[in-house]
């Protein structure tokens, strides 16, 4: 088969609802689009552990401490699953885990805007679990039917674990919402801080060229705006039911169009945060990742050098 | 209902004081080391290890919770108040567990030495005259086995690797060594605890057992045994601690202290 | 497993199964970590099931980390890690399909004999079901026999 025939057959398989696997032939554009998406997804999980990690040492009860530890562990675990998928896609380029992790330190892969932001109070630990994870769950659930088999399989597991994250986040914010005036204020302030970032998280209104290509390849099936609309439908009534105010006076639901209208935040500001790593916490968190990866390369090297010396466990 | 075994009389004020002091040692040790472990979240040398190490941190905090709950059961305050609301002089953890993490080598050395000690301590408690303790210990022992396997593997491999890892491990061992003897103390009530069979091993024997277990691992790892084990500079089991504990407690209780009466 | 050099279950053999295992230059992380496929056995009544993979410097570290990467919620009784190089697999998208089932194979399935029921009726009897036998022997809802009776 020549390349064109292969490509035709590939598209036929996707149209027939068949899954593509790592060892299958795939067009370069498919591989690169997927790799970019999953690489960013995996790295975002790993960078996303950091804002919540700040609250692990400070969690206010033993139960909260255990729960947030488990939550951060899951984020790292999701990063692990996703990076494994990305690594197999990157294999033909001769790139391994080492490269894929180093890429974020050197600005070659981006991570989601929400993980560049500050999380200065305990309420942020709750709002991240509740709304940032809520947004992420909608995004991830929408990808469950992706045409790439290995991605679909890890997403299934990730989504199952996210259901614990939802409960964890809700439990924190419900305690704050039902607490003292100071606790309620802490929660409202946090919502104000996160709202615009949450809107940006779903991506631009317009369907970009690469987004359209991903839809054509069956990598994703929904547009950014469809997912953002679903987020509004699920979360706005719940936010309001707690007596919280959403910091967007124009946010409203149109019964006839069945759509939410919302105020576009300063898109360029957020775009810069992601593109140039210029958010309030971007550099600090990149430095933590640099510490973990580059400054501890000696550990990984040592474990390779000594692997043939004595098997301790098995 | 008389579920109390020989030697146990919780109405005996000395028994009660000694038992509580012991439970505080156990709880505070596990909380401190679990807290320190959790500082590695997101920062371990590789992603898979990050996930594995995090489970160990959760186990330790889970064990601390168990011990604080046993204290609450016998008239102390609720477990959160005990974990978050006590000052450093009230803490009974060995100073080794409050030390800052340092590098990966320090964390591994400290943890391996601590886990080896903890395994022996749990053996000393397995037939405790206080049934709730003996029952909990049996469960905790099962979880601690994996920790010991894990730390043993890392300890030996990093020592055998040569190069920078070897140097860092040697430095870490020397740094940890002066804090080791502080682990073995049973605090202010050792005699009473032994007489009443809450514990079955003296601190002296505990130390000997620890050396017997660690010596062969040093040999396996090609590390020369260090003969002298200095007396602890600070006696953590008596409430005397390094400033590192104050920093740890400050962070641990920073949200709780905003409003200890609030529901979080 | 006579030739130790190719035995994937010893640290020595592992070197033969993973690229860069032998004579690797000191501290080459790129070449050093290998991919291990992870299999979990949930209970001793189950077979090992593939759940994903880890990267690790050696099989024992892979095993150690597989436990927390794949069993931090679910219970299990046994784990395997297998160097990926040691797995031989069928292709997904190949010319000759391994898994073609084009013609009727009902003759090899229990459901392929619907007429038996009708015939037994003539003798005022019912088709004998395996579930019934298992239930008689082990009681209803016996976990170990779910697969046997399905």
PDB file of N, CA and C in Angstrom, chain A residues 1 9 13 19 21-25 70 73-78 80-81 84 87-88 91 94-99 153 157 161 164-165 297 300-305 307-314, chain C residues 11-12 14-15 18-22 24-35 37 51-61 63-64 68-73 84 90-95:
ATOM      1  N   UNK A   1       0.842  -1.208   0.000  1.00  0.00           N
ATOM      2  CA  UNK A   1       0.000   0.000   0.000  1.00  0.00           C
ATOM      3  C   UNK A   1       0.869   1.247   0.000  1.00  0.00           C
ATOM      4  N   UNK A   9      -7.364   4.212   4.154  1.00  0.00           N
ATOM      5  CA  UNK A   9      -7.779   3.099   4.999  1.00  0.00           C
ATOM      6  C   UNK A   9      -7.861   3.529   6.466  1.00  0.00           C
ATOM      7  N   UNK A  13     -11.106   3.470   8.900  1.00  0.00           N
ATOM      8  CA  UNK A  13     -11.155   2.779  10.201  1.00  0.00           C
ATOM      9  C   UNK A  13     -11.707   3.711  11.277  1.00  0.00           C
ATOM     10  N   UNK A  19     -10.658   1.695  16.864  1.00  0.00           N
ATOM     11  CA  UNK A  19      -9.606   2.395  17.604  1.00  0.00           C
ATOM     12  C   UNK A  19      -8.254   2.198  16.920  1.00  0.00           C
ATOM     13  N   UNK A  21      -4.147   1.944  17.434  1.00  0.00           N
ATOM     14  CA  UNK A  21      -3.231   1.524  18.488  1.00  0.00           C
ATOM     15  C   UNK A  21      -1.805   1.995  18.198  1.00  0.00           C
ATOM     16  N   UNK A  22      -0.963   1.954  19.251  1.00  0.00           N
ATOM     17  CA  UNK A  22       0.396   2.502  19.149  1.00  0.00           C
ATOM     18  C   UNK A  22       1.205   1.866  18.027  1.00  0.00           C
ATOM     19  N   UNK A  23       0.955   0.561  17.779  1.00  0.00           N
ATOM     20  CA  UNK A  23       1.773  -0.139  16.790  1.00  0.00           C
ATOM     21  C   UNK A  23       1.192  -0.024  15.375  1.00  0.00           C
ATOM     22  N   UNK A  24       0.016   0.587  15.246  1.00  0.00           N
ATOM     23  CA  UNK A  24      -0.590   0.748  13.921  1.00  0.00           C
ATOM     24  C   UNK A  24       0.118   1.835  13.110  1.00  0.00           C
ATOM     25  N   UNK A  25      -0.004   1.716  11.803  1.00  0.00           N
ATOM     26  CA  UNK A  25       0.432   2.826  10.961  1.00  0.00           C
ATOM     27  C   UNK A  25      -0.506   4.011  11.218  1.00  0.00           C
ATOM     28  N   UNK A  70      -3.866  11.908  49.024  1.00  0.00           N
ATOM     29  CA  UNK A  70      -4.329  10.908  48.057  1.00  0.00           C
ATOM     30  C   UNK A  70      -4.674  11.569  46.729  1.00  0.00           C
ATOM     31  N   UNK A  73      -1.522  12.523  44.918  1.00  0.00           N
ATOM     32  CA  UNK A  73      -0.937  11.272  44.430  1.00  0.00           C
ATOM     33  C   UNK A  73      -1.629  10.821  43.145  1.00  0.00           C
ATOM     34  N   UNK A  74      -2.947  10.926  43.122  1.00  0.00           N
ATOM     35  CA  UNK A  74      -3.682  10.559  41.908  1.00  0.00           C
ATOM     36  C   UNK A  74      -3.252  11.417  40.726  1.00  0.00           C
ATOM     37  N   UNK A  75      -3.064  12.725  40.958  1.00  0.00           N
ATOM     38  CA  UNK A  75      -2.654  13.612  39.855  1.00  0.00           C
ATOM     39  C   UNK A  75      -1.327  13.132  39.279  1.00  0.00           C
ATOM     40  N   UNK A  76      -0.397  12.793  40.154  1.00  0.00           N
ATOM     41  CA  UNK A  76       0.888  12.278  39.677  1.00  0.00           C
ATOM     42  C   UNK A  76       0.682  10.945  38.950  1.00  0.00           C
ATOM     43  N   UNK A  77      -0.203  10.145  39.499  1.00  0.00           N
ATOM     44  CA  UNK A  77      -0.510   8.854  38.865  1.00  0.00           C
ATOM     45  C   UNK A  77      -1.110   9.047  37.476  1.00  0.00           C
ATOM     46  N   UNK A  78      -1.979  10.044  37.331  1.00  0.00           N
ATOM     47  CA  UNK A  78      -2.548  10.333  36.013  1.00  0.00           C
ATOM     48  C   UNK A  78      -1.458  10.827  35.064  1.00  0.00           C
ATOM     49  N   UNK A  80       1.563   9.923  35.186  1.00  0.00           N
ATOM     50  CA  UNK A  80       2.315   8.717  34.821  1.00  0.00           C
ATOM     51  C   UNK A  80       1.619   7.962  33.673  1.00  0.00           C
ATOM     52  N   UNK A  81       0.304   7.762  33.827  1.00  0.00           N
ATOM     53  CA  UNK A  81      -0.449   7.020  32.796  1.00  0.00           C
ATOM     54  C   UNK A  81      -0.374   7.742  31.447  1.00  0.00           C
ATOM     55  N   UNK A  84       3.065   7.722  29.785  1.00  0.00           N
ATOM     56  CA  UNK A  84       3.344   6.424  29.157  1.00  0.00           C
ATOM     57  C   UNK A  84       2.736   6.371  27.752  1.00  0.00           C
ATOM     58  N   UNK A  87       4.816   8.672  25.592  1.00  0.00           N
ATOM     59  CA  UNK A  87       6.145   8.099  25.316  1.00  0.00           C
ATOM     60  C   UNK A  87       6.095   7.108  24.161  1.00  0.00           C
ATOM     61  N   UNK A  88       5.052   6.298  24.134  1.00  0.00           N
ATOM     62  CA  UNK A  88       4.943   5.325  23.038  1.00  0.00           C
ATOM     63  C   UNK A  88       4.721   6.031  21.698  1.00  0.00           C
ATOM     64  N   UNK A  91       8.092   7.459  20.537  1.00  0.00           N
ATOM     65  CA  UNK A  91       9.180   6.502  20.316  1.00  0.00           C
ATOM     66  C   UNK A  91       9.821   6.627  18.937  1.00  0.00           C
ATOM     67  N   UNK A  94      12.537   8.896  18.804  1.00  0.00           N
ATOM     68  CA  UNK A  94      13.649   8.612  19.707  1.00  0.00           C
ATOM     69  C   UNK A  94      13.577   9.370  21.010  1.00  0.00           C
ATOM     70  N   UNK A  95      12.355   9.712  21.425  1.00  0.00           N
ATOM     71  CA  UNK A  95      12.230  10.515  22.643  1.00  0.00           C
ATOM     72  C   UNK A  95      11.629   9.661  23.770  1.00  0.00           C
ATOM     73  N   UNK A  96      12.152   9.865  24.979  1.00  0.00           N
ATOM     74  CA  UNK A  96      11.746   9.039  26.116  1.00  0.00           C
ATOM     75  C   UNK A  96      11.151   9.913  27.228  1.00  0.00           C
ATOM     76  N   UNK A  97      10.809   9.250  28.341  1.00  0.00           N
ATOM     77  CA  UNK A  97      10.314   9.960  29.522  1.00  0.00           C
ATOM     78  C   UNK A  97      11.216  11.136  29.895  1.00  0.00           C
ATOM     79  N   UNK A  98      12.531  10.879  29.893  1.00  0.00           N
ATOM     80  CA  UNK A  98      13.480  11.929  30.256  1.00  0.00           C
ATOM     81  C   UNK A  98      13.232  13.202  29.447  1.00  0.00           C
ATOM     82  N   UNK A  99      13.055  13.038  28.130  1.00  0.00           N
ATOM     83  CA  UNK A  99      12.860  14.207  27.255  1.00  0.00           C
ATOM     84  C   UNK A  99      11.505  14.849  27.510  1.00  0.00           C
ATOM     85  N   UNK A 153      -8.158   4.160  26.950  1.00  0.00           N
ATOM     86  CA  UNK A 153      -8.052   3.244  28.092  1.00  0.00           C
ATOM     87  C   UNK A 153      -7.600   3.963  29.357  1.00  0.00           C
ATOM     88  N   UNK A 157      -9.703   5.041  33.237  1.00  0.00           N
ATOM     89  CA  UNK A 157      -9.228   4.921  34.617  1.00  0.00           C
ATOM     90  C   UNK A 157      -9.160   6.270  35.307  1.00  0.00           C
ATOM     91  N   UNK A 161     -11.181   7.742  38.764  1.00  0.00           N
ATOM     92  CA  UNK A 161     -10.551   8.311  39.956  1.00  0.00           C
ATOM     93  C   UNK A 161     -10.984   9.746  40.199  1.00  0.00           C
ATOM     94  N   UNK A 164     -13.688  10.516  42.760  1.00  0.00           N
ATOM     95  CA  UNK A 164     -13.255  10.775  44.147  1.00  0.00           C
ATOM     96  C   UNK A 164     -12.827  12.237  44.310  1.00  0.00           C
ATOM     97  N   UNK A 165     -12.126  12.765  43.317  1.00  0.00           N
ATOM     98  CA  UNK A 165     -11.664  14.159  43.408  1.00  0.00           C
ATOM     99  C   UNK A 165     -12.843  15.120  43.519  1.00  0.00           C
ATOM    100  N   UNK A 297      18.700  14.044  38.790  1.00  0.00           N
ATOM    101  CA  UNK A 297      19.077  13.071  37.758  1.00  0.00           C
ATOM    102  C   UNK A 297      20.067  12.069  38.355  1.00  0.00           C
ATOM    103  N   UNK A 300      18.324   8.844  39.450  1.00  0.00           N
ATOM    104  CA  UNK A 300      17.943   7.913  38.383  1.00  0.00           C
ATOM    105  C   UNK A 300      19.183   7.239  37.785  1.00  0.00           C
ATOM    106  N   UNK A 301      20.242   8.024  37.639  1.00  0.00           N
ATOM    107  CA  UNK A 301      21.487   7.449  37.120  1.00  0.00           C
ATOM    108  C   UNK A 301      22.012   6.366  38.059  1.00  0.00           C
ATOM    109  N   UNK A 302      21.953   6.652  39.358  1.00  0.00           N
ATOM    110  CA  UNK A 302      22.458   5.690  40.341  1.00  0.00           C
ATOM    111  C   UNK A 302      21.644   4.403  40.296  1.00  0.00           C
ATOM    112  N   UNK A 303      20.335   4.528  40.123  1.00  0.00           N
ATOM    113  CA  UNK A 303      19.480   3.332  40.120  1.00  0.00           C
ATOM    114  C   UNK A 303      19.745   2.469  38.881  1.00  0.00           C
ATOM    115  N   UNK A 304      20.181   3.089  37.811  1.00  0.00           N
ATOM    116  CA  UNK A 304      20.538   2.308  36.623  1.00  0.00           C
ATOM    117  C   UNK A 304      21.879   1.611  36.842  1.00  0.00           C
ATOM    118  N   UNK A 305      22.842   2.371  37.371  1.00  0.00           N
ATOM    119  CA  UNK A 305      24.177   1.807  37.576  1.00  0.00           C
ATOM    120  C   UNK A 305      24.139   0.616  38.521  1.00  0.00           C
ATOM    121  N   UNK A 307      21.583  -1.418  39.174  1.00  0.00           N
ATOM    122  CA  UNK A 307      20.453  -2.348  39.042  1.00  0.00           C
ATOM    123  C   UNK A 307      20.877  -3.803  38.943  1.00  0.00           C
ATOM    124  N   UNK A 308      22.105  -4.040  38.510  1.00  0.00           N
ATOM    125  CA  UNK A 308      22.545  -5.423  38.408  1.00  0.00           C
ATOM    126  C   UNK A 308      23.211  -5.899  39.689  1.00  0.00           C
ATOM    127  N   UNK A 309      23.299  -4.983  40.657  1.00  0.00           N
ATOM    128  CA  UNK A 309      23.994  -5.338  41.894  1.00  0.00           C
ATOM    129  C   UNK A 309      22.997  -5.744  42.962  1.00  0.00           C
ATOM    130  N   UNK A 310      22.778  -7.031  43.079  1.00  0.00           N
ATOM    131  CA  UNK A 310      21.950  -7.509  44.173  1.00  0.00           C
ATOM    132  C   UNK A 310      20.492  -7.152  44.007  1.00  0.00           C
ATOM    133  N   UNK A 311      19.661  -8.185  44.009  1.00  0.00           N
ATOM    134  CA  UNK A 311      18.237  -7.933  43.943  1.00  0.00           C
ATOM    135  C   UNK A 311      17.695  -8.006  45.362  1.00  0.00           C
ATOM    136  N   UNK A 312      17.229  -6.892  45.870  1.00  0.00           N
ATOM    137  CA  UNK A 312      16.884  -6.827  47.276  1.00  0.00           C
ATOM    138  C   UNK A 312      15.534  -7.445  47.572  1.00  0.00           C
ATOM    139  N   UNK A 313      14.588  -7.201  46.688  1.00  0.00           N
ATOM    140  CA  UNK A 313      13.228  -7.613  47.028  1.00  0.00           C
ATOM    141  C   UNK A 313      12.796  -8.944  46.468  1.00  0.00           C
ATOM    142  N   UNK A 314      12.979  -9.085  45.151  1.00  0.00           N
ATOM    143  CA  UNK A 314      12.323 -10.252  44.535  1.00  0.00           C
ATOM    144  C   UNK A 314      13.129 -11.529  44.630  1.00  0.00           C
TER     145      UNK A 314
ATOM    146  N   UNK C  11      17.811 -10.371  37.811  1.00  0.00           N
ATOM    147  CA  UNK C  11      18.403  -9.088  37.417  1.00  0.00           C
ATOM    148  C   UNK C  11      19.428  -9.267  36.300  1.00  0.00           C
ATOM    149  N   UNK C  12      20.122 -10.430  36.290  1.00  0.00           N
ATOM    150  CA  UNK C  12      21.130 -10.646  35.251  1.00  0.00           C
ATOM    151  C   UNK C  12      20.449 -10.758  33.885  1.00  0.00           C
ATOM    152  N   UNK C  14      17.653  -9.638  32.993  1.00  0.00           N
ATOM    153  CA  UNK C  14      16.993  -8.405  32.602  1.00  0.00           C
ATOM    154  C   UNK C  14      17.845  -7.608  31.626  1.00  0.00           C
ATOM    155  N   UNK C  15      19.176  -7.672  31.864  1.00  0.00           N
ATOM    156  CA  UNK C  15      20.080  -6.929  30.987  1.00  0.00           C
ATOM    157  C   UNK C  15      19.929  -7.369  29.539  1.00  0.00           C
ATOM    158  N   UNK C  18      16.516  -5.802  27.840  1.00  0.00           N
ATOM    159  CA  UNK C  18      16.261  -4.369  27.710  1.00  0.00           C
ATOM    160  C   UNK C  18      17.427  -3.693  27.025  1.00  0.00           C
ATOM    161  N   UNK C  19      17.088  -2.883  26.085  1.00  0.00           N
ATOM    162  CA  UNK C  19      18.106  -2.185  25.310  1.00  0.00           C
ATOM    163  C   UNK C  19      18.983  -1.339  26.236  1.00  0.00           C
ATOM    164  N   UNK C  20      20.270  -1.417  26.040  1.00  0.00           N
ATOM    165  CA  UNK C  20      21.171  -0.622  26.875  1.00  0.00           C
ATOM    166  C   UNK C  20      21.473  -1.255  28.217  1.00  0.00           C
ATOM    167  N   UNK C  21      21.006  -2.462  28.431  1.00  0.00           N
ATOM    168  CA  UNK C  21      21.208  -3.089  29.735  1.00  0.00           C
ATOM    169  C   UNK C  21      22.661  -3.420  30.026  1.00  0.00           C
ATOM    170  N   UNK C  22      23.381  -3.862  29.016  1.00  0.00           N
ATOM    171  CA  UNK C  22      24.781  -4.236  29.229  1.00  0.00           C
ATOM    172  C   UNK C  22      25.687  -3.137  28.698  1.00  0.00           C
ATOM    173  N   UNK C  24      26.404  -0.339  29.431  1.00  0.00           N
ATOM    174  CA  UNK C  24      25.846   1.007  29.277  1.00  0.00           C
ATOM    175  C   UNK C  24      26.812   2.020  29.886  1.00  0.00           C
ATOM    176  N   UNK C  25      26.922   3.149  29.255  1.00  0.00           N
ATOM    177  CA  UNK C  25      27.827   4.162  29.781  1.00  0.00           C
ATOM    178  C   UNK C  25      27.267   4.675  31.108  1.00  0.00           C
ATOM    179  N   UNK C  26      28.160   5.055  31.995  1.00  0.00           N
ATOM    180  CA  UNK C  26      27.752   5.446  33.341  1.00  0.00           C
ATOM    181  C   UNK C  26      26.735   6.586  33.312  1.00  0.00           C
ATOM    182  N   UNK C  27      25.614   6.314  33.945  1.00  0.00           N
ATOM    183  CA  UNK C  27      24.646   7.382  34.139  1.00  0.00           C
ATOM    184  C   UNK C  27      23.885   7.802  32.895  1.00  0.00           C
ATOM    185  N   UNK C  28      23.721   6.903  31.942  1.00  0.00           N
ATOM    186  CA  UNK C  28      22.929   7.281  30.787  1.00  0.00           C
ATOM    187  C   UNK C  28      21.453   6.975  31.036  1.00  0.00           C
ATOM    188  N   UNK C  29      20.745   7.989  31.523  1.00  0.00           N
ATOM    189  CA  UNK C  29      19.355   7.773  31.906  1.00  0.00           C
ATOM    190  C   UNK C  29      18.498   7.472  30.685  1.00  0.00           C
ATOM    191  N   UNK C  30      18.830   8.107  29.577  1.00  0.00           N
ATOM    192  CA  UNK C  30      18.053   7.913  28.349  1.00  0.00           C
ATOM    193  C   UNK C  30      17.914   6.447  27.998  1.00  0.00           C
ATOM    194  N   UNK C  31      19.061   5.739  28.050  1.00  0.00           N
ATOM    195  CA  UNK C  31      19.075   4.350  27.622  1.00  0.00           C
ATOM    196  C   UNK C  31      18.704   3.417  28.760  1.00  0.00           C
ATOM    197  N   UNK C  32      18.680   3.929  29.966  1.00  0.00           N
ATOM    198  CA  UNK C  32      18.664   3.059  31.135  1.00  0.00           C
ATOM    199  C   UNK C  32      17.333   2.596  31.635  1.00  0.00           C
ATOM    200  N   UNK C  33      16.324   3.428  31.592  1.00  0.00           N
ATOM    201  CA  UNK C  33      15.032   3.014  32.122  1.00  0.00           C
ATOM    202  C   UNK C  33      14.296   2.208  31.060  1.00  0.00           C
ATOM    203  N   UNK C  34      13.684   1.129  31.497  1.00  0.00           N
ATOM    204  CA  UNK C  34      12.959   0.293  30.558  1.00  0.00           C
ATOM    205  C   UNK C  34      11.465   0.352  30.821  1.00  0.00           C
ATOM    206  N   UNK C  35      10.690  -0.076  29.803  1.00  0.00           N
ATOM    207  CA  UNK C  35       9.238  -0.145  29.972  1.00  0.00           C
ATOM    208  C   UNK C  35       8.870  -1.550  30.450  1.00  0.00           C
ATOM    209  N   UNK C  37       5.545  -3.965  31.336  1.00  0.00           N
ATOM    210  CA  UNK C  37       4.092  -4.129  31.315  1.00  0.00           C
ATOM    211  C   UNK C  37       3.663  -4.720  32.656  1.00  0.00           C
ATOM    212  N   UNK C  51      -2.804  -4.157  33.038  1.00  0.00           N
ATOM    213  CA  UNK C  51      -3.438  -2.899  33.464  1.00  0.00           C
ATOM    214  C   UNK C  51      -2.708  -1.659  32.960  1.00  0.00           C
ATOM    215  N   UNK C  52      -1.499  -1.812  32.441  1.00  0.00           N
ATOM    216  CA  UNK C  52      -0.751  -0.648  31.984  1.00  0.00           C
ATOM    217  C   UNK C  52       0.732  -0.921  32.094  1.00  0.00           C
ATOM    218  N   UNK C  53       1.523   0.140  32.162  1.00  0.00           N
ATOM    219  CA  UNK C  53       2.964  -0.064  32.194  1.00  0.00           C
ATOM    220  C   UNK C  53       3.642   0.987  33.061  1.00  0.00           C
ATOM    221  N   UNK C  54       4.847   0.678  33.486  1.00  0.00           N
ATOM    222  CA  UNK C  54       5.673   1.656  34.215  1.00  0.00           C
ATOM    223  C   UNK C  54       7.035   1.726  33.541  1.00  0.00           C
ATOM    224  N   UNK C  55       7.750   2.824  33.756  1.00  0.00           N
ATOM    225  CA  UNK C  55       9.160   2.820  33.392  1.00  0.00           C
ATOM    226  C   UNK C  55       9.957   2.697  34.680  1.00  0.00           C
ATOM    227  N   UNK C  56      11.020   1.907  34.630  1.00  0.00           N
ATOM    228  CA  UNK C  56      11.810   1.653  35.833  1.00  0.00           C
ATOM    229  C   UNK C  56      13.217   1.241  35.440  1.00  0.00           C
ATOM    230  N   UNK C  57      14.159   1.409  36.377  1.00  0.00           N
ATOM    231  CA  UNK C  57      15.543   1.039  36.088  1.00  0.00           C
ATOM    232  C   UNK C  57      15.781  -0.461  36.186  1.00  0.00           C
ATOM    233  N   UNK C  58      14.918  -1.216  36.866  1.00  0.00           N
ATOM    234  CA  UNK C  58      15.124  -2.648  37.044  1.00  0.00           C
ATOM    235  C   UNK C  58      13.795  -3.289  37.400  1.00  0.00           C
ATOM    236  N   UNK C  59      13.705  -4.628  37.229  1.00  0.00           N
ATOM    237  CA  UNK C  59      12.410  -5.279  37.469  1.00  0.00           C
ATOM    238  C   UNK C  59      11.919  -5.144  38.908  1.00  0.00           C
ATOM    239  N   UNK C  60      12.840  -5.163  39.877  1.00  0.00           N
ATOM    240  CA  UNK C  60      12.360  -5.092  41.261  1.00  0.00           C
ATOM    241  C   UNK C  60      11.792  -3.712  41.591  1.00  0.00           C
ATOM    242  N   UNK C  61      12.409  -2.671  41.018  1.00  0.00           N
ATOM    243  CA  UNK C  61      11.861  -1.323  41.225  1.00  0.00           C
ATOM    244  C   UNK C  61      10.518  -1.198  40.489  1.00  0.00           C
ATOM    245  N   UNK C  63       8.380  -3.543  39.995  1.00  0.00           N
ATOM    246  CA  UNK C  63       7.391  -4.271  40.794  1.00  0.00           C
ATOM    247  C   UNK C  63       6.949  -3.420  41.987  1.00  0.00           C
ATOM    248  N   UNK C  64       7.939  -2.842  42.647  1.00  0.00           N
ATOM    249  CA  UNK C  64       7.694  -2.001  43.817  1.00  0.00           C
ATOM    250  C   UNK C  64       6.761  -0.841  43.454  1.00  0.00           C
ATOM    251  N   UNK C  68       1.881   0.664  43.763  1.00  0.00           N
ATOM    252  CA  UNK C  68       1.195   1.914  44.095  1.00  0.00           C
ATOM    253  C   UNK C  68       0.630   2.605  42.863  1.00  0.00           C
ATOM    254  N   UNK C  69       1.267   2.363  41.696  1.00  0.00           N
ATOM    255  CA  UNK C  69       0.737   2.997  40.494  1.00  0.00           C
ATOM    256  C   UNK C  69      -0.543   2.329  40.009  1.00  0.00           C
ATOM    257  N   UNK C  70      -0.741   1.056  40.360  1.00  0.00           N
ATOM    258  CA  UNK C  70      -1.939   0.378  39.868  1.00  0.00           C
ATOM    259  C   UNK C  70      -2.826  -0.245  40.939  1.00  0.00           C
ATOM    260  N   UNK C  71      -2.336  -0.328  42.171  1.00  0.00           N
ATOM    261  CA  UNK C  71      -3.161  -0.980  43.203  1.00  0.00           C
ATOM    262  C   UNK C  71      -3.367  -0.092  44.425  1.00  0.00           C
ATOM    263  N   UNK C  72      -3.367   1.245  44.230  1.00  0.00           N
ATOM    264  CA  UNK C  72      -3.503   2.048  45.435  1.00  0.00           C
ATOM    265  C   UNK C  72      -4.944   2.090  45.926  1.00  0.00           C
ATOM    266  N   UNK C  73      -5.879   1.694  45.106  1.00  0.00           N
ATOM    267  CA  UNK C  73      -7.274   1.559  45.566  1.00  0.00           C
ATOM    268  C   UNK C  73      -7.715   0.105  45.563  1.00  0.00           C
ATOM    269  N   UNK C  84       8.882  -5.027  28.299  1.00  0.00           N
ATOM    270  CA  UNK C  84       8.065  -4.972  27.075  1.00  0.00           C
ATOM    271  C   UNK C  84       8.673  -5.795  25.943  1.00  0.00           C
ATOM    272  N   UNK C  90       0.126 -10.004  18.567  1.00  0.00           N
ATOM    273  CA  UNK C  90      -0.447  -9.955  17.217  1.00  0.00           C
ATOM    274  C   UNK C  90      -0.560  -8.488  16.807  1.00  0.00           C
ATOM    275  N   UNK C  91      -0.566  -8.235  15.503  1.00  0.00           N
ATOM    276  CA  UNK C  91      -0.785  -6.849  15.067  1.00  0.00           C
ATOM    277  C   UNK C  91      -2.267  -6.498  15.137  1.00  0.00           C
ATOM    278  N   UNK C  92      -2.566  -5.201  15.203  1.00  0.00           N
ATOM    279  CA  UNK C  92      -3.966  -4.779  15.174  1.00  0.00           C
ATOM    280  C   UNK C  92      -4.467  -4.671  13.738  1.00  0.00           C
ATOM    281  N   UNK C  93      -3.635  -3.963  12.925  1.00  0.00           N
ATOM    282  CA  UNK C  93      -4.098  -3.640  11.584  1.00  0.00           C
ATOM    283  C   UNK C  93      -3.187  -4.343  10.596  1.00  0.00           C
ATOM    284  N   UNK C  94      -3.544  -5.587  10.251  1.00  0.00           N
ATOM    285  CA  UNK C  94      -2.639  -6.318   9.354  1.00  0.00           C
ATOM    286  C   UNK C  94      -3.427  -6.880   8.188  1.00  0.00           C
ATOM    287  N   UNK C  95      -2.710  -7.345   7.225  1.00  0.00           N
ATOM    288  CA  UNK C  95      -3.345  -7.885   6.017  1.00  0.00           C
ATOM    289  C   UNK C  95      -4.156  -9.135   6.378  1.00  0.00           C
TER     290      UNK C  95
END
